Tab-separated table of C-alpha atoms in Angstrom:
chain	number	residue	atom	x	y	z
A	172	UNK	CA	90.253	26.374	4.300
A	173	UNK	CA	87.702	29.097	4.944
A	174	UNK	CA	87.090	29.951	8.772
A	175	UNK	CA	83.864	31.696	7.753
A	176	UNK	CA	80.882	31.480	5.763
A	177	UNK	CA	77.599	32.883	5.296
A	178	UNK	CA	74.704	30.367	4.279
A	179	UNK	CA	70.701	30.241	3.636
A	180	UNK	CA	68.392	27.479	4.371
A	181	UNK	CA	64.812	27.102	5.366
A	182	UNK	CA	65.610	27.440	9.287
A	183	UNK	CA	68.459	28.711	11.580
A	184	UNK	CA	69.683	25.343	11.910
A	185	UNK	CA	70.036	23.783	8.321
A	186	UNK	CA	72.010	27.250	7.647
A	187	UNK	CA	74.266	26.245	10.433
A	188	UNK	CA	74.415	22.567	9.599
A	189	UNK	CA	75.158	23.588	6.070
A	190	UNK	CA	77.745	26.610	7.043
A	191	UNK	CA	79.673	23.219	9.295
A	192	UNK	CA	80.165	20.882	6.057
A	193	UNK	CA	81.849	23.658	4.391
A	194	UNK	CA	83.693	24.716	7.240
A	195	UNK	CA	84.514	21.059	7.993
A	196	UNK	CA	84.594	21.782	11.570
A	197	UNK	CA	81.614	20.513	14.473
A	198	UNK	CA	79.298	22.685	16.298
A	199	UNK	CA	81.297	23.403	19.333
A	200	UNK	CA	83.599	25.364	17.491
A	201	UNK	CA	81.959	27.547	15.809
A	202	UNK	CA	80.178	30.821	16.786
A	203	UNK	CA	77.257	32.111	14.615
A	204	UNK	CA	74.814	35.049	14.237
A	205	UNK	CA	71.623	34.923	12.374
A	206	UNK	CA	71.573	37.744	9.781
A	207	UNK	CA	67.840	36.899	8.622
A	208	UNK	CA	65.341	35.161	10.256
A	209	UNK	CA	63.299	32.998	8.459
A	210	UNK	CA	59.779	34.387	7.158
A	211	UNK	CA	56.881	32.598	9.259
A	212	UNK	CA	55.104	30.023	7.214
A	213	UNK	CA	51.913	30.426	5.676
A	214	UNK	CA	49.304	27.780	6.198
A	215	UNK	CA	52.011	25.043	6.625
A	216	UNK	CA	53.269	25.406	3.202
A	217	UNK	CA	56.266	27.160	1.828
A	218	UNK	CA	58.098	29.494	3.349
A	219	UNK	CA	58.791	33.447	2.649
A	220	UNK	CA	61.760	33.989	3.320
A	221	UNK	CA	65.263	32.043	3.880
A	222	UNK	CA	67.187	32.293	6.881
A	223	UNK	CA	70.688	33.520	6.940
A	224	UNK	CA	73.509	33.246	9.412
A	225	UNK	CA	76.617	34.164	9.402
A	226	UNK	CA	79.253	31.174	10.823
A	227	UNK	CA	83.036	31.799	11.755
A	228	UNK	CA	85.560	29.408	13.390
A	229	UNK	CA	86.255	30.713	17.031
A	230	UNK	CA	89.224	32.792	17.770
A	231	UNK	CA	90.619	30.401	20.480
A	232	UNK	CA	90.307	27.257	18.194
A	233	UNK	CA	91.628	29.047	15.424
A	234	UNK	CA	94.463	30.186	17.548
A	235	UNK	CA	95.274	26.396	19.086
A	236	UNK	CA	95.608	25.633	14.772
A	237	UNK	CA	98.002	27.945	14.058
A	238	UNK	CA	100.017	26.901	16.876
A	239	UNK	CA	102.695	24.849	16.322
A	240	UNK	CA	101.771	21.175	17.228
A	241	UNK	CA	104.064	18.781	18.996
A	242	UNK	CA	101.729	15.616	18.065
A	243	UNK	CA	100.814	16.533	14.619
A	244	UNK	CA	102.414	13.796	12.584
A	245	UNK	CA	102.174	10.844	14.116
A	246	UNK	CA	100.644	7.195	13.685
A	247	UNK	CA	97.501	6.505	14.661
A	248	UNK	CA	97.774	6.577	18.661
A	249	UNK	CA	95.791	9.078	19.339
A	250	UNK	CA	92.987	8.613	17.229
A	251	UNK	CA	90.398	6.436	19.648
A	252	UNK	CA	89.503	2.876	19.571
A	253	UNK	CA	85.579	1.832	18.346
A	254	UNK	CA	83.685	3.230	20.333
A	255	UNK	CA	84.493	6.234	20.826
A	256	UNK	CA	85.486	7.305	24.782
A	257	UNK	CA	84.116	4.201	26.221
A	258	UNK	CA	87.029	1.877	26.738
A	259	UNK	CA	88.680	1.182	30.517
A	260	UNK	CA	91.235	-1.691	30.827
A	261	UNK	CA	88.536	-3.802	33.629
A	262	UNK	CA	86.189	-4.151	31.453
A	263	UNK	CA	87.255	-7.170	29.129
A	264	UNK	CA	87.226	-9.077	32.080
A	265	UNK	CA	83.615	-9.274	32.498
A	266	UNK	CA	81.836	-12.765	33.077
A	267	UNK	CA	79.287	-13.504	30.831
A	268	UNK	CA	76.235	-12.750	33.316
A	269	UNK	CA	77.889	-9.128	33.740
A	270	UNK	CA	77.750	-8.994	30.012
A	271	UNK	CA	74.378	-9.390	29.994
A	272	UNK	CA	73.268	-7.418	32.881
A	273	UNK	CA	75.443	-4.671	31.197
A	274	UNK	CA	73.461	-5.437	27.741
A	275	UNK	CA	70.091	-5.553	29.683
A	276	UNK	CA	70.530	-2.286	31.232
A	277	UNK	CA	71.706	-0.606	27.824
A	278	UNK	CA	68.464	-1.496	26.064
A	279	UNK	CA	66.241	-0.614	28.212
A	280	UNK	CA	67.660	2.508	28.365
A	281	UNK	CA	67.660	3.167	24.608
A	282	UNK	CA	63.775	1.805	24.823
A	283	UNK	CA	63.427	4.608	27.246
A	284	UNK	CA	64.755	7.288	25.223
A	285	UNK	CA	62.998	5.557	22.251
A	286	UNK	CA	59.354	6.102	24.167
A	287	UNK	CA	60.285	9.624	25.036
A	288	UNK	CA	60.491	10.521	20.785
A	289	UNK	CA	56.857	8.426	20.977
A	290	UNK	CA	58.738	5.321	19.403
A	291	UNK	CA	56.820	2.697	20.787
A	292	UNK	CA	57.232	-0.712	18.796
A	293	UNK	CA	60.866	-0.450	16.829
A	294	UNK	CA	63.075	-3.809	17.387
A	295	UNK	CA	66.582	-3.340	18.480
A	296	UNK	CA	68.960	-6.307	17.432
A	297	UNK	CA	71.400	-6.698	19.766
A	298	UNK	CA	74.947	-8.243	18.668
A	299	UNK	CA	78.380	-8.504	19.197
A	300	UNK	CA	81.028	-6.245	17.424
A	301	UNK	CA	84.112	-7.015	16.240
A	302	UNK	CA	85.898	-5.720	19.033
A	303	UNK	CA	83.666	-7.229	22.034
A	304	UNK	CA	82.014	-3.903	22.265
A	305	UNK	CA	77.556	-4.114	22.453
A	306	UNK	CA	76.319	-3.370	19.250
A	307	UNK	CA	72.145	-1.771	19.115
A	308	UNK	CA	71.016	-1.647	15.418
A	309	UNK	CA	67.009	0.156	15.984
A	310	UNK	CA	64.871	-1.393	13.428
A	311	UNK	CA	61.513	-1.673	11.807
A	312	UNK	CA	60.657	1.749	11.237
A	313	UNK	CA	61.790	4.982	9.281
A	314	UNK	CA	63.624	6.399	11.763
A	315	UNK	CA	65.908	8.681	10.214
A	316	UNK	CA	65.172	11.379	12.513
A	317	UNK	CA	67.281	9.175	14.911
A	318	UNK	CA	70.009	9.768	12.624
A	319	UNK	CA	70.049	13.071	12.108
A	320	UNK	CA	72.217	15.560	9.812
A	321	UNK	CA	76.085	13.457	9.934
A	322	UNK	CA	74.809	11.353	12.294
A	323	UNK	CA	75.040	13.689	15.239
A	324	UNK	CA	71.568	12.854	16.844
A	325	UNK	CA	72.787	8.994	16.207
A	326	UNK	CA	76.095	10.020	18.241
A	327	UNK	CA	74.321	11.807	20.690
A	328	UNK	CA	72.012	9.155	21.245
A	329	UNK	CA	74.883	6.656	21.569
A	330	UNK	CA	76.961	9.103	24.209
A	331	UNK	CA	73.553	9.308	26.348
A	332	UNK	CA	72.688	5.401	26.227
A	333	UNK	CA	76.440	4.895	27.222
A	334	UNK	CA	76.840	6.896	30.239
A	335	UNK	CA	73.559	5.724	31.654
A	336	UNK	CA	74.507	2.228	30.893
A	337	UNK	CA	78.362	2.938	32.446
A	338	UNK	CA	76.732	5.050	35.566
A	339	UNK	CA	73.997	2.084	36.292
A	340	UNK	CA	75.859	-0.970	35.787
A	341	UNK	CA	79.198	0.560	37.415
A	342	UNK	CA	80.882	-0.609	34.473
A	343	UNK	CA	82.116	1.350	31.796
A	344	UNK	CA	81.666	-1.066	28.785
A	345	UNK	CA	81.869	-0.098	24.943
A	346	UNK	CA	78.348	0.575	23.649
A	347	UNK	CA	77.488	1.235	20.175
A	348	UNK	CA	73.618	2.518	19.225
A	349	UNK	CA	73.458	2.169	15.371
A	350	UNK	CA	70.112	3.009	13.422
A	351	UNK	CA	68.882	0.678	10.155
A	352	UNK	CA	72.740	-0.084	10.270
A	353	UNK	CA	73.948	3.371	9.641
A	354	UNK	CA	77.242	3.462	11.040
A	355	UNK	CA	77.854	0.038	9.505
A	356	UNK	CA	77.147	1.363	6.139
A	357	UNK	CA	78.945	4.938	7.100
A	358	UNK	CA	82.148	2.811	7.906
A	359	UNK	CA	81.837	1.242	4.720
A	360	UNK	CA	82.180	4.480	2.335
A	361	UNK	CA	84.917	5.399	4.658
A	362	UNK	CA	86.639	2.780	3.735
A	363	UNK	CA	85.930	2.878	-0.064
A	364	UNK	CA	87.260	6.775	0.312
A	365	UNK	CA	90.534	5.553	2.020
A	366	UNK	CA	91.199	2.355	-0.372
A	367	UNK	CA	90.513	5.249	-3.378
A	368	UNK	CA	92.554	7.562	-1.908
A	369	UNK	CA	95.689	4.665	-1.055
A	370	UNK	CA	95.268	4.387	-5.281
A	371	UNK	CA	95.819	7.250	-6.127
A	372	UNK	CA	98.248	8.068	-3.562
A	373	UNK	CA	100.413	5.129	-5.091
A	374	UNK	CA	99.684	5.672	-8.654
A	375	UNK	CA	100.554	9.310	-8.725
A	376	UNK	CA	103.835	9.074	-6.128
A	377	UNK	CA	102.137	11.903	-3.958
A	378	UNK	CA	100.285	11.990	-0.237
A	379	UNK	CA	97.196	11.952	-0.105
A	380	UNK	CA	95.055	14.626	2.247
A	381	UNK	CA	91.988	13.733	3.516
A	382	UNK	CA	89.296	15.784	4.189
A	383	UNK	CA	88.792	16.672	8.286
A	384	UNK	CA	87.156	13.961	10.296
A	385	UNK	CA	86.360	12.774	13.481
A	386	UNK	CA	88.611	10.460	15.779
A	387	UNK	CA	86.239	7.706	14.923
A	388	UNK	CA	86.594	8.145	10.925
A	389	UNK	CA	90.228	8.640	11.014
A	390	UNK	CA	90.814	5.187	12.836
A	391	UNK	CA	88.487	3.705	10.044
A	392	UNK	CA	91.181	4.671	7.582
A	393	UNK	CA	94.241	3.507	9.259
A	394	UNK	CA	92.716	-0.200	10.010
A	395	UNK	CA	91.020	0.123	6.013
A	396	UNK	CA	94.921	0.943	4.897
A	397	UNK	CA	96.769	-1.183	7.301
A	398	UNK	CA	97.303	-4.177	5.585
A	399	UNK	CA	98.352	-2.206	2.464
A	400	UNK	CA	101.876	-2.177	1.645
A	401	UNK	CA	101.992	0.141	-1.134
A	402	UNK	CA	101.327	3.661	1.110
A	403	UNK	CA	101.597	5.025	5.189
A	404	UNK	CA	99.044	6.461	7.019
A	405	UNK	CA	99.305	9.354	9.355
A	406	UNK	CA	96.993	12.166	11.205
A	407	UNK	CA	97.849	15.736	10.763
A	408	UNK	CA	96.838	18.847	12.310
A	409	UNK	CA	94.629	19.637	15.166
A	410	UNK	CA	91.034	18.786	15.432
A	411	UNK	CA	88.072	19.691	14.278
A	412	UNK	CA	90.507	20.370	11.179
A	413	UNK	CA	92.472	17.027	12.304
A	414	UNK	CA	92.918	14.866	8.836
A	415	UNK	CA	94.330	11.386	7.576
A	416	UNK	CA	97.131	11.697	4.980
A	417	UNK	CA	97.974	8.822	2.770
A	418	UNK	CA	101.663	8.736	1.627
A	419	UNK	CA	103.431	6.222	-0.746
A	420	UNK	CA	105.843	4.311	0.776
B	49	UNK	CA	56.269	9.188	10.578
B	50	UNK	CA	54.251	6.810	12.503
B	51	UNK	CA	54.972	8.632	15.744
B	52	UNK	CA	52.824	8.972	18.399
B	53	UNK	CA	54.336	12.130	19.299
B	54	UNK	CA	57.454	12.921	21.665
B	55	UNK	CA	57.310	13.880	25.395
B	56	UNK	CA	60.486	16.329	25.487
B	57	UNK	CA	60.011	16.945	29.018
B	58	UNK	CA	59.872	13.395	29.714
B	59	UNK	CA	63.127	12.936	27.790
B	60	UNK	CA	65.293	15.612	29.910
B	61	UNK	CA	63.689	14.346	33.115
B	62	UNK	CA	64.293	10.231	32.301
B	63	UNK	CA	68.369	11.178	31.017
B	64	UNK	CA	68.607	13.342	33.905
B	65	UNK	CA	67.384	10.778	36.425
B	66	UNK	CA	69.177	8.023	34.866
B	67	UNK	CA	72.421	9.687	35.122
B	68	UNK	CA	72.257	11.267	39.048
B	69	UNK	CA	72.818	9.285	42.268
B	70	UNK	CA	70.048	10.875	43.882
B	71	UNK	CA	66.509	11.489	41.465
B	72	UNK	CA	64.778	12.593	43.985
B	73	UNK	CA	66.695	15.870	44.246
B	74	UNK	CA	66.768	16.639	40.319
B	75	UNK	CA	64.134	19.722	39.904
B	76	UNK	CA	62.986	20.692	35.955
B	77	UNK	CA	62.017	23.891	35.912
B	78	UNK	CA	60.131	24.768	32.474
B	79	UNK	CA	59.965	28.216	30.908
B	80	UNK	CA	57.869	28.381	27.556
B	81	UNK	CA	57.111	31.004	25.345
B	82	UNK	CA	56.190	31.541	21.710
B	83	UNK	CA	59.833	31.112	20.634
B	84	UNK	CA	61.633	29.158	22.956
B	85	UNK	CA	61.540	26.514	25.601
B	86	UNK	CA	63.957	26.193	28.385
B	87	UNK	CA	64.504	23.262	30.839
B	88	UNK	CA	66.284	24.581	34.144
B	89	UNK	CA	68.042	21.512	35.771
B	90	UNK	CA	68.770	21.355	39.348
B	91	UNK	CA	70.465	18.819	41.179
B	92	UNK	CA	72.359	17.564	44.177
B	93	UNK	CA	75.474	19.042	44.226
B	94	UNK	CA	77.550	16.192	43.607
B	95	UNK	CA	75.727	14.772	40.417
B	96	UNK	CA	76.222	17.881	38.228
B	97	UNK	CA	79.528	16.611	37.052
B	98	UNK	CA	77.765	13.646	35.555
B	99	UNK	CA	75.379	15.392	34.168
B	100	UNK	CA	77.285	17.562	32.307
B	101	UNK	CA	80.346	15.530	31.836
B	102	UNK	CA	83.633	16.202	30.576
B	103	UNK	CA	84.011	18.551	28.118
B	104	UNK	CA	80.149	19.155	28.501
B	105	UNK	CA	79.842	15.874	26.272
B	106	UNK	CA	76.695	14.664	28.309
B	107	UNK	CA	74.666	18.212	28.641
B	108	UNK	CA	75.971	18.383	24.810
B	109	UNK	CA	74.391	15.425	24.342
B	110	UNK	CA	70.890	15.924	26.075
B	111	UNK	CA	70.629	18.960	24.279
B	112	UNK	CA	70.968	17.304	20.934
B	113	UNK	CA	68.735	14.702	21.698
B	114	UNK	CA	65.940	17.155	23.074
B	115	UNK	CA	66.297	19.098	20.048
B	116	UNK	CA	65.716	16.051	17.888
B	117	UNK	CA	62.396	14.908	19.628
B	118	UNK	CA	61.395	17.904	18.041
B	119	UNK	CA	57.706	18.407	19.926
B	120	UNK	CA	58.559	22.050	20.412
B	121	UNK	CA	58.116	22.799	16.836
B	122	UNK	CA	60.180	25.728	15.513
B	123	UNK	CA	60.607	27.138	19.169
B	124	UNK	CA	64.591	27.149	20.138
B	125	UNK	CA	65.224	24.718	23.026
B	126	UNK	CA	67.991	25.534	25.883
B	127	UNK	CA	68.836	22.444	28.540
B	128	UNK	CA	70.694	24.255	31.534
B	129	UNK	CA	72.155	22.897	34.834
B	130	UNK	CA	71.926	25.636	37.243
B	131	UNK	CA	74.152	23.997	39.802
C-alpha cells in the first residue's frame, strides 16, 4: 500500500479527496501540501490550470501500523454496532413518549441544519431501524451535496444531529441521518462485495482481503457473512488501514 | 439546485448553540478575506469539551458541514474554538 501520492483535480480538495481513495486512509491521517494552485477561472467557465498536492500518511499513524498489534486478529468485537458511537446500555429502556420526544428533538434539529444550507421544503421520513435505532431518510429534492464525496458530509451531518439530539434530550439514543436512502443502498453493495468475496474465498481455498474500511463497513460484512458456513470472518490491522478478511473454513 | 442559498454563519452559530449549556456566552468572531473565512468560537469554559468532542469528532464535524454549505465559494474555511 502506498503511504503517498501526488494527484491533480480542479481544486485543492478533489486532489485530496482523490489522493484518500488511493491511499485508502480518511482525512485525519493524512498531511498534505499543495504543489500547484489551481489557475483562477475565467468567466465561470473552465479552468487554467489543475491543482496539485502532494498527500502522505502521517509519521505517527504510520508508526502505530508497523507496530505490532495485540488486537489485530480477532472477531468482530471491536468493530461498532449501527450507529456508529451512539449506543449507552440506558437507552433501550426508553418509554415510548421519551422515544418520541427524543425523535422530535432530532428532526428539528436536522430541519435546522437543513435551513442553514437554504433547504427549506425537503421531507424527512422518519422510521424505525432494525436495531431500534431513529432512522432520517431527507427527501424530495437533489440533495447530493448532503452526501458528499464517500458520504463524509452525510456522516458529518449524522455526528452533528446526534450530539445535539444526545446533549438536548439527555439521552444518548442511536440516530441515523440517511439522504434519498444512501446508506441503505451503500450497505447494500457492501454486502454484495462481502457475499462475492465469501465465493471466491470458498471456491479458490484462500482468504480473502478486503479493501480498508470504516468500523461501520466492516460490521456490514461480518453480519452479511454470518450466517454463512462455508468461510470466517475476521478484522486485521489497525485503522484507517483496518480490513475484513474472509477465510474458508 | 433549487437552493435558496446557505447562511454559513448561521450554521456554526445554530450547532454551536445547540451543543453548549450556556448560548448566551458563545461569541463568533468572523475574519474574511479574498481567500479564506474563519469563524473564531468562544465559549464558557466548561462547554468547549462538547464542542469539540472526543477525538475532535464534533469540531471535525462542524467543519465538514460548514465546508459543505459551500456559500463561501472557493475561499478556504477554518472553524476554531479559542477556549
Amino acid at each position: 500500500m502506498d503511504r503517498e501520492c501526488v494527484k491533480q483535480a480542479p481544486t485543492v480538495e478533489e486532489a485530496v479527496d482523490a489522493a484518500l481513495e488511493e491511499l485508502g486512509v480518511q482525512q485525519d491521517s493524512v498531511q498534505y501540501e499543495v504543489l500547484e494552485e489551481p489557475g483562477k477561472k475565467m468567466f465561470g467557465i473552465g479552468s487554467s490550470q489543475q491543482a496539485k498536492v502532494r498527500v502522505w500518511v502521517r509519521p505517527e499513524v504510520l508508526a502505530e501500523l508497523t507496530q505490532p498489534n495485540e488486537q489485530s486478529s480477532e472477531e468482530e468485537s471491536d468493530d461498532e454496532p449501527l450507529p456508529v458511537e451512539l449506543q449507552l446500555g440506558d437507552s433501550a429502556d426508553l418509554s415510548d413518549e421519551e422515544l418520541d420526544r427524543v425523535a422530535d428533538i432530532a428532526v428539528a434539529a436536522l430541519r435546522s441544519v437543513l435551513g442553514c444550507f437554504g433547504i427549506e421544503n425537503a421531507t424527512v421520513e422518519e422510521y424505525e431501524g432494525d436495531e431500534g435505532e431513529i432512522i432520517l431518510d431527507v427527501v424530495g429534492g437533489d440533495y447530493g451535496l448532503l452526501i458528499g464525496r464517500h458520504g463524509k458530509t452525510l456522516d458529518a451531518l449524522q455526528t452533528a444531529v446526534g450530539a445535539i439530539t444526545t446533549h438536548q434530550s439527555g439521552f444518548r439514543y442511536p440516530v441515523v441521518v440517511d439522504v434519498e436512502g444512501y446508506r441503505h443502498r451503500r450497505r447494500q453493495k457492501i454486502e454484495d462485495i462481502a457475499r462475492r468475496a465469501a465465493d471466491r474465498a470458498a471456491r479458490q481455498h484462500m482468504a480473502v482481503r478486503l479493501r480498508p474500511m470504516t468500523a461501520y463497513e466492516r460490521r456490514v460484512v461480518h453480519v452479511a457473512l454470518r450466517g454463512d458456513k462455508r468461510v470466517t470472518t475476521a478484522s486485521d490491522g489497525a485503522d484507517p488501514f483496518r480490513q475484513v478478511v474472509i477465510a474458508p473454513k | 439546485m433549487t437552493r435558496t442559498g446557505a447562511d454559513t454563519e448561521a450554521l456554526v452559530r445554530y450547532l454551536v448553540e445547540s451543543l453548549v449549556d450556556e448560548p448566551a456566552n458563545v461569541v463568533i468572531d468572523v475574519t474574511e478575506s479574498d481567500s479564506s473565512v474563519m469563524y473564531r468560537i468562544t465559549l464558557d469554559p466548561s462547554d468547549v469539551g462538547k464542542v469539540i468532542g472526543r477525538g475532535g469528532r464534533i469540531i471535525k464535524a462542524i467543519r465538514t458541514l460548514v465546508r459543505a454549505a459551500g456559500s463561501t465559494g472557493d475561499r478556504s474555511v477554518e472553524v476554531d474554538v479559542v477556549g
